[in-house]
Structures are given as C-alpha cells and as structure tokens.
GROMACS .gro file of N, CA and C in nm:
model
  408
    1MET      N    1  -1.606   4.216   2.496
    1MET     CA    2  -1.533   4.241   2.622
    1MET      C    3  -1.474   4.324   2.661
    2ASP      N    4  -1.492   4.388   2.769
    2ASP     CA    5  -1.398   4.527   2.769
    2ASP      C    6  -1.311   4.531   2.843
    3VAL      N    7  -1.211   4.557   2.741
    3VAL     CA    8  -1.047   4.568   2.804
    3VAL      C    9  -1.010   4.657   2.857
    4SER      N   10  -1.082   4.788   2.900
    4SER     CA   11  -1.010   4.909   2.888
    4SER      C   12  -0.924   4.906   3.049
    5ASN      N   13  -1.022   4.814   3.118
    5ASN     CA   14  -0.947   4.803   3.250
    5ASN      C   15  -0.846   4.707   3.279
    6GLN      N   16  -0.790   4.606   3.181
    6GLN     CA   17  -0.748   4.519   3.161
    6GLN      C   18  -0.564   4.580   3.186
    7PRO      N   19  -0.468   4.492   3.237
    7PRO     CA   20  -0.336   4.518   3.257
    7PRO      C   21  -0.320   4.508   3.114
    8MET      N   22  -0.220   4.605   3.080
    8MET     CA   23  -0.160   4.588   2.912
    8MET      C   24   0.012   4.565   2.932
    9ASN      N   25   0.015   4.458   2.850
    9ASN     CA   26   0.197   4.443   2.848
    9ASN      C   27   0.262   4.520   2.777
   10PHE      N   28   0.362   4.592   2.819
   10PHE     CA   29   0.430   4.676   2.721
   10PHE      C   30   0.557   4.621   2.676
   11THR      N   31   0.601   4.643   2.576
   11THR     CA   32   0.750   4.608   2.497
   11THR      C   33   0.823   4.690   2.605
   12PHE      N   34   0.810   4.817   2.590
   12PHE     CA   35   0.946   4.903   2.645
   12PHE      C   36   0.854   5.003   2.730
   13ASP      N   37   0.957   5.018   2.807
   13ASP     CA   38   0.902   5.131   2.925
   13ASP      C   39   0.869   5.258   2.916
   14VAL      N   40   0.978   5.337   2.813
   14VAL     CA   41   0.920   5.454   2.770
   14VAL      C   42   1.023   5.478   2.610
   15PHE      N   43   0.911   5.555   2.553
   15PHE     CA   44   0.904   5.605   2.404
   15PHE      C   45   0.979   5.768   2.438
   16ILE      N   46   1.082   5.801   2.396
   16ILE     CA   47   1.105   5.951   2.399
   16ILE      C   48   1.075   5.992   2.231
   17SER      N   49   0.987   6.127   2.284
   17SER     CA   50   0.951   6.212   2.195
   17SER      C   51   1.007   6.346   2.215
   18TYR      N   52   1.082   6.380   2.078
   18TYR     CA   53   1.178   6.469   2.075
   18TYR      C   54   1.196   6.535   1.966
   19SER      N   55   1.257   6.661   1.939
   19SER     CA   56   1.297   6.728   1.794
   19SER      C   57   1.412   6.683   1.780
   20SER      N   58   1.436   6.662   1.650
   20SER     CA   59   1.551   6.594   1.577
   20SER      C   60   1.700   6.709   1.616
   21LYS      N   61   1.625   6.819   1.636
   21LYS     CA   62   1.731   6.937   1.700
   21LYS      C   63   1.796   6.880   1.834
   22ASP      N   64   1.750   6.835   1.924
   22ASP     CA   65   1.764   6.792   2.043
   22ASP      C   66   1.831   6.650   2.047
   23SER      N   67   1.870   6.567   1.949
   23SER     CA   68   1.884   6.453   1.922
   23SER      C   69   2.010   6.417   2.006
   24ASN      N   70   2.109   6.536   2.013
   24ASN     CA   71   2.247   6.498   2.105
   24ASN      C   72   2.215   6.485   2.223
   25TRP      N   73   2.126   6.541   2.286
   25TRP     CA   74   2.076   6.577   2.447
   25TRP      C   75   2.025   6.459   2.467
   26VAL      N   76   1.926   6.402   2.388
   26VAL     CA   77   1.856   6.288   2.435
   26VAL      C   78   1.933   6.159   2.440
   27HIS      N   79   2.004   6.144   2.304
   27HIS     CA   80   2.114   6.019   2.309
   27HIS      C   81   2.232   6.025   2.386
   28ASP      N   82   2.278   6.115   2.413
   28ASP     CA   83   2.397   6.146   2.517
   28ASP      C   84   2.382   6.180   2.646
   29VAL      N   85   2.280   6.214   2.691
   29VAL     CA   86   2.230   6.230   2.832
   29VAL      C   87   2.104   6.144   2.871
   30LEU      N   88   2.002   6.168   2.821
   30LEU     CA   89   1.845   6.093   2.838
   30LEU      C   90   1.847   5.954   2.860
   31LYS      N   91   1.900   5.920   2.736
   31LYS     CA   92   1.877   5.785   2.697
   31LYS      C   93   1.947   5.710   2.788
   32PRO      N   94   2.101   5.731   2.815
   32PRO     CA   95   2.228   5.674   2.912
   32PRO      C   96   2.181   5.647   3.026
   33ARG      N   97   2.117   5.760   3.092
   33ARG     CA   98   2.072   5.763   3.233
   33ARG      C   99   1.941   5.670   3.223
   34LEU      N  100   1.862   5.677   3.139
   34LEU     CA  101   1.733   5.564   3.146
   34LEU      C  102   1.777   5.435   3.174
   35LEU      N  103   1.837   5.385   3.079
   35LEU     CA  104   1.936   5.254   3.052
   35LEU      C  105   2.018   5.203   3.149
   36ALA      N  106   2.091   5.296   3.218
   36ALA     CA  107   2.143   5.264   3.336
   36ALA      C  108   2.075   5.221   3.462
   37ARG      N  109   1.917   5.279   3.431
   37ARG     CA  110   1.828   5.279   3.581
   37ARG      C  111   1.756   5.139   3.534
   38GLY      N  112   1.766   5.090   3.434
   38GLY     CA  113   1.727   4.934   3.403
   38GLY      C  114   1.593   4.988   3.315
   39PHE      N  115   1.590   5.095   3.254
   39PHE     CA  116   1.435   5.105   3.183
   39PHE      C  117   1.494   5.062   3.010
   40THR      N  118   1.392   4.980   2.956
   40THR     CA  119   1.387   4.946   2.830
   40THR      C  120   1.318   5.124   2.734
   41VAL      N  121   1.393   5.120   2.663
   41VAL     CA  122   1.407   5.280   2.591
   41VAL      C  123   1.410   5.262   2.462
   42LEU      N  124   1.319   5.339   2.370
   42LEU     CA  125   1.289   5.352   2.242
   42LEU      C  126   1.291   5.473   2.193
   43THR      N  127   1.368   5.480   2.095
   43THR     CA  128   1.360   5.626   2.022
   43THR      C  129   1.344   5.625   1.849
   44ASP      N  130   1.300   5.717   1.792
   44ASP     CA  131   1.279   5.714   1.623
   44ASP      C  132   1.363   5.643   1.577
   45GLN      N  133   1.525   5.630   1.632
   45GLN     CA  134   1.652   5.579   1.593
   45GLN      C  135   1.624   5.437   1.543
   46ASP      N  136   1.504   5.361   1.651
   46ASP     CA  137   1.482   5.242   1.636
   46ASP      C  138   1.377   5.211   1.559
   47PHE      N  139   1.312   5.278   1.474
   47PHE     CA  140   1.215   5.250   1.368
   47PHE      C  141   1.281   5.199   1.292
   48LYS      N  142   1.223   5.100   1.207
   48LYS     CA  143   1.233   4.997   1.081
   48LYS      C  144   1.280   5.097   0.981
   49GLY      N  145   1.379   5.068   0.919
   49GLY     CA  146   1.399   5.131   0.770
   49GLY      C  147   1.295   5.090   0.671
   50GLY      N  148   1.268   5.201   0.578
   50GLY     CA  149   1.147   5.148   0.512
   50GLY      C  150   0.996   5.163   0.561
   51SER      N  151   0.992   5.174   0.673
   51SER     CA  152   0.881   5.125   0.711
   51SER      C  153   0.799   5.331   0.709
   52LEU      N  154   0.659   5.325   0.743
   52LEU     CA  155   0.594   5.447   0.740
   52LEU      C  156   0.643   5.515   0.870
   53SER      N  157   0.692   5.631   0.886
   53SER     CA  158   0.693   5.684   1.028
   53SER      C  159   0.576   5.688   1.119
   54ILE      N  160   0.468   5.729   1.051
   54ILE     CA  161   0.377   5.754   1.131
   54ILE      C  162   0.348   5.613   1.248
   55ASP      N  163   0.342   5.524   1.142
   55ASP     CA  164   0.311   5.379   1.173
   55ASP      C  165   0.401   5.340   1.289
   56GLU      N  166   0.515   5.379   1.283
   56GLU     CA  167   0.633   5.360   1.361
   56GLU      C  168   0.587   5.431   1.505
   57MET      N  169   0.565   5.550   1.494
   57MET     CA  170   0.530   5.620   1.582
   57MET      C  171   0.438   5.583   1.692
   58ALA      N  172   0.308   5.505   1.601
   58ALA     CA  173   0.204   5.488   1.671
   58ALA      C  174   0.254   5.344   1.772
   59LYS      N  175   0.306   5.241   1.669
   59LYS     CA  176   0.354   5.159   1.757
   59LYS      C  177   0.432   5.194   1.884
   60ALA      N  178   0.526   5.279   1.867
   60ALA     CA  179   0.605   5.310   1.974
   60ALA      C  180   0.513   5.363   2.119
   61ILE      N  181   0.457   5.462   2.082
   61ILE     CA  182   0.346   5.449   2.157
   61ILE      C  183   0.280   5.384   2.243
   62GLU      N  184   0.203   5.329   2.146
   62GLU     CA  185   0.082   5.225   2.207
   62GLU      C  186   0.196   5.105   2.299
   63PHE      N  187   0.313   5.081   2.219
   63PHE     CA  188   0.347   4.951   2.326
   63PHE      C  189   0.462   4.996   2.420
   64SER      N  190   0.474   5.145   2.452
   64SER     CA  191   0.540   5.176   2.569
   64SER      C  192   0.452   5.210   2.660
   65ARG      N  193   0.511   5.172   2.772
   65ARG     CA  194   0.432   5.230   2.914
   65ARG      C  195   0.415   5.368   2.943
   66ARG      N  196   0.508   5.435   2.893
   66ARG     CA  197   0.483   5.601   2.894
   66ARG      C  198   0.579   5.643   2.783
   67THR      N  199   0.524   5.770   2.744
   67THR     CA  200   0.598   5.856   2.642
   67THR      C  201   0.659   5.968   2.695
   68LEU      N  202   0.780   5.985   2.689
   68LEU     CA  203   0.871   6.109   2.744
   68LEU      C  204   0.855   6.220   2.648
   69ALA      N  205   0.796   6.322   2.687
   69ALA     CA  206   0.797   6.437   2.586
   69ALA      C  207   0.933   6.545   2.611
   70VAL      N  208   1.016   6.534   2.568
   70VAL     CA  209   1.142   6.642   2.596
   70VAL      C  210   1.114   6.778   2.512
   71MET      N  211   1.070   6.870   2.595
   71MET     CA  212   0.993   7.002   2.552
   71MET      C  213   1.137   7.097   2.582
   72THR      N  214   1.137   7.153   2.443
   72THR     CA  215   1.233   7.254   2.401
   72THR      C  216   1.127   7.324   2.287
   73GLN      N  217   1.174   7.452   2.262
   73GLN     CA  218   1.134   7.548   2.136
   73GLN      C  219   1.110   7.466   2.025
   74SER      N  220   1.233   7.375   2.003
   74SER     CA  221   1.246   7.297   1.889
   74SER      C  222   1.130   7.196   1.874
   75PHE      N  223   1.105   7.128   1.977
   75PHE     CA  224   1.002   7.062   2.012
   75PHE      C  225   0.866   7.086   1.984
   76VAL      N  226   0.831   7.219   2.064
   76VAL     CA  227   0.700   7.278   2.046
   76VAL      C  228   0.665   7.332   1.945
   77GLU      N  229   0.801   7.338   1.832
   77GLU     CA  230   0.761   7.422   1.699
   77GLU      C  231   0.731   7.258   1.592
   78SER      N  232   0.773   7.144   1.655
   78SER     CA  233   0.779   7.014   1.509
   78SER      C  234   0.631   6.973   1.512
   79LYS      N  235   0.599   6.977   1.379
   79LYS     CA  236   0.469   6.916   1.371
   79LYS      C  237   0.476   6.754   1.418
   80TRP      N  238   0.612   6.698   1.403
   80TRP     CA  239   0.612   6.562   1.454
   80TRP      C  240   0.584   6.522   1.587
   81THR      N  241   0.641   6.611   1.655
   81THR     CA  242   0.638   6.607   1.797
   81THR      C  243   0.488   6.616   1.861
   82GLN      N  244   0.416   6.702   1.784
   82GLN     CA  245   0.296   6.763   1.812
   82GLN      C  246   0.191   6.634   1.775
   83LEU      N  247   0.241   6.571   1.672
   83LEU     CA  248   0.124   6.430   1.649
   83LEU      C  249   0.176   6.339   1.754
   84GLU      N  250   0.313   6.335   1.785
   84GLU     CA  251   0.328   6.203   1.903
   84GLU      C  252   0.290   6.212   2.034
   85THR      N  253   0.236   6.359   2.061
   85THR     CA  254   0.186   6.372   2.177
   85THR      C  255   0.050   6.368   2.160
   86ALA      N  256  -0.007   6.436   2.057
   86ALA     CA  257  -0.148   6.382   2.042
   86ALA      C  258  -0.167   6.232   2.051
   87MET      N  259  -0.125   6.156   2.001
   87MET     CA  260  -0.135   6.028   1.989
   87MET      C  261  -0.146   5.957   2.161
   88ALA      N  262  -0.034   5.987   2.224
   88ALA     CA  263  -0.027   5.969   2.359
   88ALA      C  264  -0.121   6.001   2.435
   89GLN      N  265  -0.182   6.119   2.421
   89GLN     CA  266  -0.284   6.206   2.475
   89GLN      C  267  -0.423   6.149   2.475
   90THR      N  268  -0.434   6.076   2.342
   90THR     CA  269  -0.553   5.996   2.270
   90THR      C  270  -0.554   5.868   2.341
   91LEU      N  271  -0.466   5.796   2.410
   91LEU     CA  272  -0.437   5.673   2.453
   91LEU      C  273  -0.492   5.699   2.598
   92ASP      N  274  -0.487   5.827   2.679
   92ASP     CA  275  -0.489   5.846   2.805
   92ASP      C  276  -0.541   6.008   2.795
   93PRO      N  277  -0.653   6.030   2.775
   93PRO     CA  278  -0.710   6.162   2.775
   93PRO      C  279  -0.718   6.220   2.916
   94ASP      N  280  -0.757   6.150   3.033
   94ASP     CA  281  -0.765   6.211   3.162
   94ASP      C  282  -0.634   6.224   3.230
   95ALA      N  283  -0.522   6.149   3.152
   95ALA     CA  284  -0.383   6.136   3.237
   95ALA      C  285  -0.403   6.070   3.362
   96SER      N  286  -0.508   5.973   3.372
   96SER     CA  287  -0.499   5.887   3.487
   96SER      C  288  -0.390   5.776   3.500
   97GLU      N  289  -0.322   5.723   3.335
   97GLU     CA  290  -0.243   5.640   3.350
   97GLU      C  291  -0.093   5.690   3.337
   98ARG      N  292  -0.091   5.823   3.313
   98ARG     CA  293   0.040   5.890   3.302
   98ARG      C  294   0.118   5.866   3.204
   99LYS      N  295   0.045   5.841   3.074
   99LYS     CA  296   0.102   5.799   2.964
   99LYS      C  297   0.211   5.895   2.888
  100LEU      N  298   0.175   6.006   2.923
  100LEU     CA  299   0.304   6.109   2.843
  100LEU      C  300   0.336   6.200   2.992
  101VAL      N  301   0.454   6.188   2.967
  101VAL     CA  302   0.529   6.251   3.096
  101VAL      C  303   0.621   6.373   3.041
  102PRO      N  304   0.602   6.477   3.030
  102PRO     CA  305   0.661   6.611   2.963
  102PRO      C  306   0.812   6.630   3.092
  103VAL      N  307   0.902   6.620   3.013
  103VAL     CA  308   1.019   6.692   3.077
  103VAL      C  309   1.067   6.835   2.995
  104LEU      N  310   1.114   6.963   3.090
  104LEU     CA  311   1.162   7.059   3.032
  104LEU      C  312   1.305   7.082   3.063
  105ILE      N  313   1.372   7.108   2.931
  105ILE     CA  314   1.529   7.105   2.913
  105ILE      C  315   1.575   7.228   2.884
  106GLU      N  316   1.451   7.274   2.834
  106GLU     CA  317   1.493   7.466   2.829
  106GLU      C  318   1.356   7.542   2.810
  107ASP      N  319   1.378   7.669   2.849
  107ASP     CA  320   1.287   7.747   2.849
  107ASP      C  321   1.228   7.732   2.693
  108CYS      N  322   1.084   7.711   2.726
  108CYS     CA  323   1.010   7.739   2.580
  108CYS      C  324   0.855   7.764   2.583
  109LYS      N  325   0.754   7.802   2.535
  109LYS     CA  326   0.634   7.814   2.526
  109LYS      C  327   0.576   7.695   2.530
  110ILE      N  328   0.538   7.628   2.631
  110ILE     CA  329   0.447   7.540   2.651
  110ILE      C  330   0.334   7.497   2.591
  111PRO      N  331   0.296   7.418   2.465
  111PRO     CA  332   0.152   7.427   2.431
  111PRO      C  333   0.030   7.410   2.535
  112LEU      N  334  -0.065   7.443   2.475
  112LEU     CA  335  -0.189   7.457   2.599
  112LEU      C  336  -0.232   7.306   2.603
  113ARG      N  337  -0.231   7.213   2.515
  113ARG     CA  338  -0.276   7.086   2.569
  113ARG      C  339  -0.193   7.023   2.659
  114LEU      N  340  -0.033   7.095   2.653
  114LEU     CA  341   0.023   7.009   2.774
  114LEU      C  342   0.057   7.087   2.897
  115ARG      N  343   0.010   7.204   2.913
  115ARG     CA  344   0.002   7.270   3.038
  115ARG      C  345  -0.078   7.198   3.167
  116ILE      N  346  -0.138   7.124   3.072
  116ILE     CA  347  -0.252   7.068   3.211
  116ILE      C  348  -0.175   6.957   3.292
  117LEU      N  349  -0.072   6.907   3.212
  117LEU     CA  350  -0.013   6.780   3.278
  117LEU      C  351   0.169   6.865   3.352
  118HIS      N  352   0.135   6.793   3.455
  118HIS     CA  353   0.263   6.833   3.546
  118HIS      C  354   0.402   6.783   3.481
  119TYR      N  355   0.492   6.882   3.481
  119TYR     CA  356   0.645   6.841   3.415
  119TYR      C  357   0.738   6.851   3.486
  120ARG      N  358   0.849   6.754   3.470
  120ARG     CA  359   0.960   6.727   3.557
  120ARG      C  360   1.054   6.867   3.512
  121ASP      N  361   1.100   6.947   3.553
  121ASP     CA  362   1.213   7.026   3.523
  121ASP      C  363   1.341   6.963   3.518
  122LEU      N  364   1.415   6.948   3.419
  122LEU     CA  365   1.544   6.923   3.376
  122LEU      C  366   1.641   7.011   3.375
  123ARG      N  367   1.610   7.131   3.352
  123ARG     CA  368   1.670   7.268   3.350
  123ARG      C  369   1.802   7.256   3.473
  124ASN      N  370   1.909   7.292   3.443
  124ASN     CA  371   2.004   7.325   3.559
  124ASN      C  372   2.047   7.167   3.628
  125GLY      N  373   1.982   7.052   3.583
  125GLY     CA  374   2.016   6.909   3.635
  125GLY      C  375   1.908   6.872   3.719
  126GLY      N  376   1.799   6.949   3.779
  126GLY     CA  377   1.700   6.914   3.877
  126GLY      C  378   1.592   6.799   3.829
  127GLN      N  379   1.554   6.742   3.926
  127GLN     CA  380   1.439   6.651   3.966
  127GLN      C  381   1.458   6.537   3.854
  128TRP      N  382   1.602   6.495   3.838
  128TRP     CA  383   1.585   6.342   3.784
  128TRP      C  384   1.536   6.266   3.876
  129ASP      N  385   1.536   6.273   3.986
  129ASP     CA  386   1.517   6.139   4.082
  129ASP      C  387   1.360   6.117   4.065
  130GLN      N  388   1.289   6.204   4.055
  130GLN     CA  389   1.153   6.258   4.049
  130GLN      C  390   1.101   6.172   3.917
  131LEU      N  391   1.169   6.193   3.814
  131LEU     CA  392   1.149   6.152   3.665
  131LEU      C  393   1.144   6.004   3.668
  132ILE      N  394   1.283   5.951   3.715
  132ILE     CA  395   1.250   5.791   3.747
  132ILE      C  396   1.171   5.759   3.825
  133GLN      N  397   1.096   5.814   3.930
  133GLN     CA  398   0.973   5.744   4.027
  133GLN      C  399   0.870   5.784   3.911
  134ASP      N  400   0.865   5.887   3.816
  134ASP     CA  401   0.761   5.896   3.732
  134ASP      C  402   0.728   5.784   3.635
  135LEU      N  403   0.838   5.726   3.583
  135LEU     CA  404   0.853   5.641   3.485
  135LEU      C  405   0.853   5.511   3.533
  136ILE      N  406   0.850   5.469   3.659
  136ILE     CA  407   0.838   5.310   3.720
  136ILE      C  408   0.668   5.295   3.720
   0.00000   0.00000   0.00000
C-alpha cells in the first residue's frame, strides 16, 4: 500500500529547531507568539528525561507538521541542528510539503543546503505575519 499521498495526522503543528544559545529568544519571543496564535509547539525542553536525544528529535520532526529552523550563527555551527534539519529535509526532499521553514533572526552564513529554501526574515521585527501563514 502506497502511503506517500495519504494525509498524515500530526501531533504538533511546529517543532522548533534552534541552538541552545538562542534558547531565551525561542522561549521568550517565538514560542509565546506561536502559542498565542493557537499553534501546538514542541521544543527540546519537551523531550522525556532519560530518553535518547536523537530518538526524541526524530519523533518531534516526524510528528510535527512543520519544523521551524531558527537560523543564527550558533544554529549554523551546531551539529545537533544540522542533524535536525537534515532529518526534516529527508522527509521532504523537494520541499513540496514545506516541512522545513527557516527563519533568520541574526546575520549568519546560511548553509548551502538551506539556501535553497525561502526563509522568513525576523530581524528587526519583520515578516511575522508571513511566518504565521507559512505555518498554517
């Protein structure tokens, strides 16, 4: 049975992939804005204690409609976020489902494999409305 064209039921609307160095912005700015708009949001802080991080990441990405990549220089340098974005891109290699949605919150050198994706520029408070539409 081919399930590739079957609609998937997602547990979460958004999984946020970010560097731990950007945790304050994610939890003080981004996550509250998404929750206020009615999105169900998952971050690494919701992972079960004692579980394997890589398994929790995989489940978070698989069972979330979108993975939001919070791009900063710390994000670019993190091996963990590289793994998370690679997993999201594996589930949607041609970006037809828009599984991975990058957002730029500070100047950084965007990795080549993410440059192919259109990103939302949240520097200076811009493109929030467009981001919300992207996540629907």
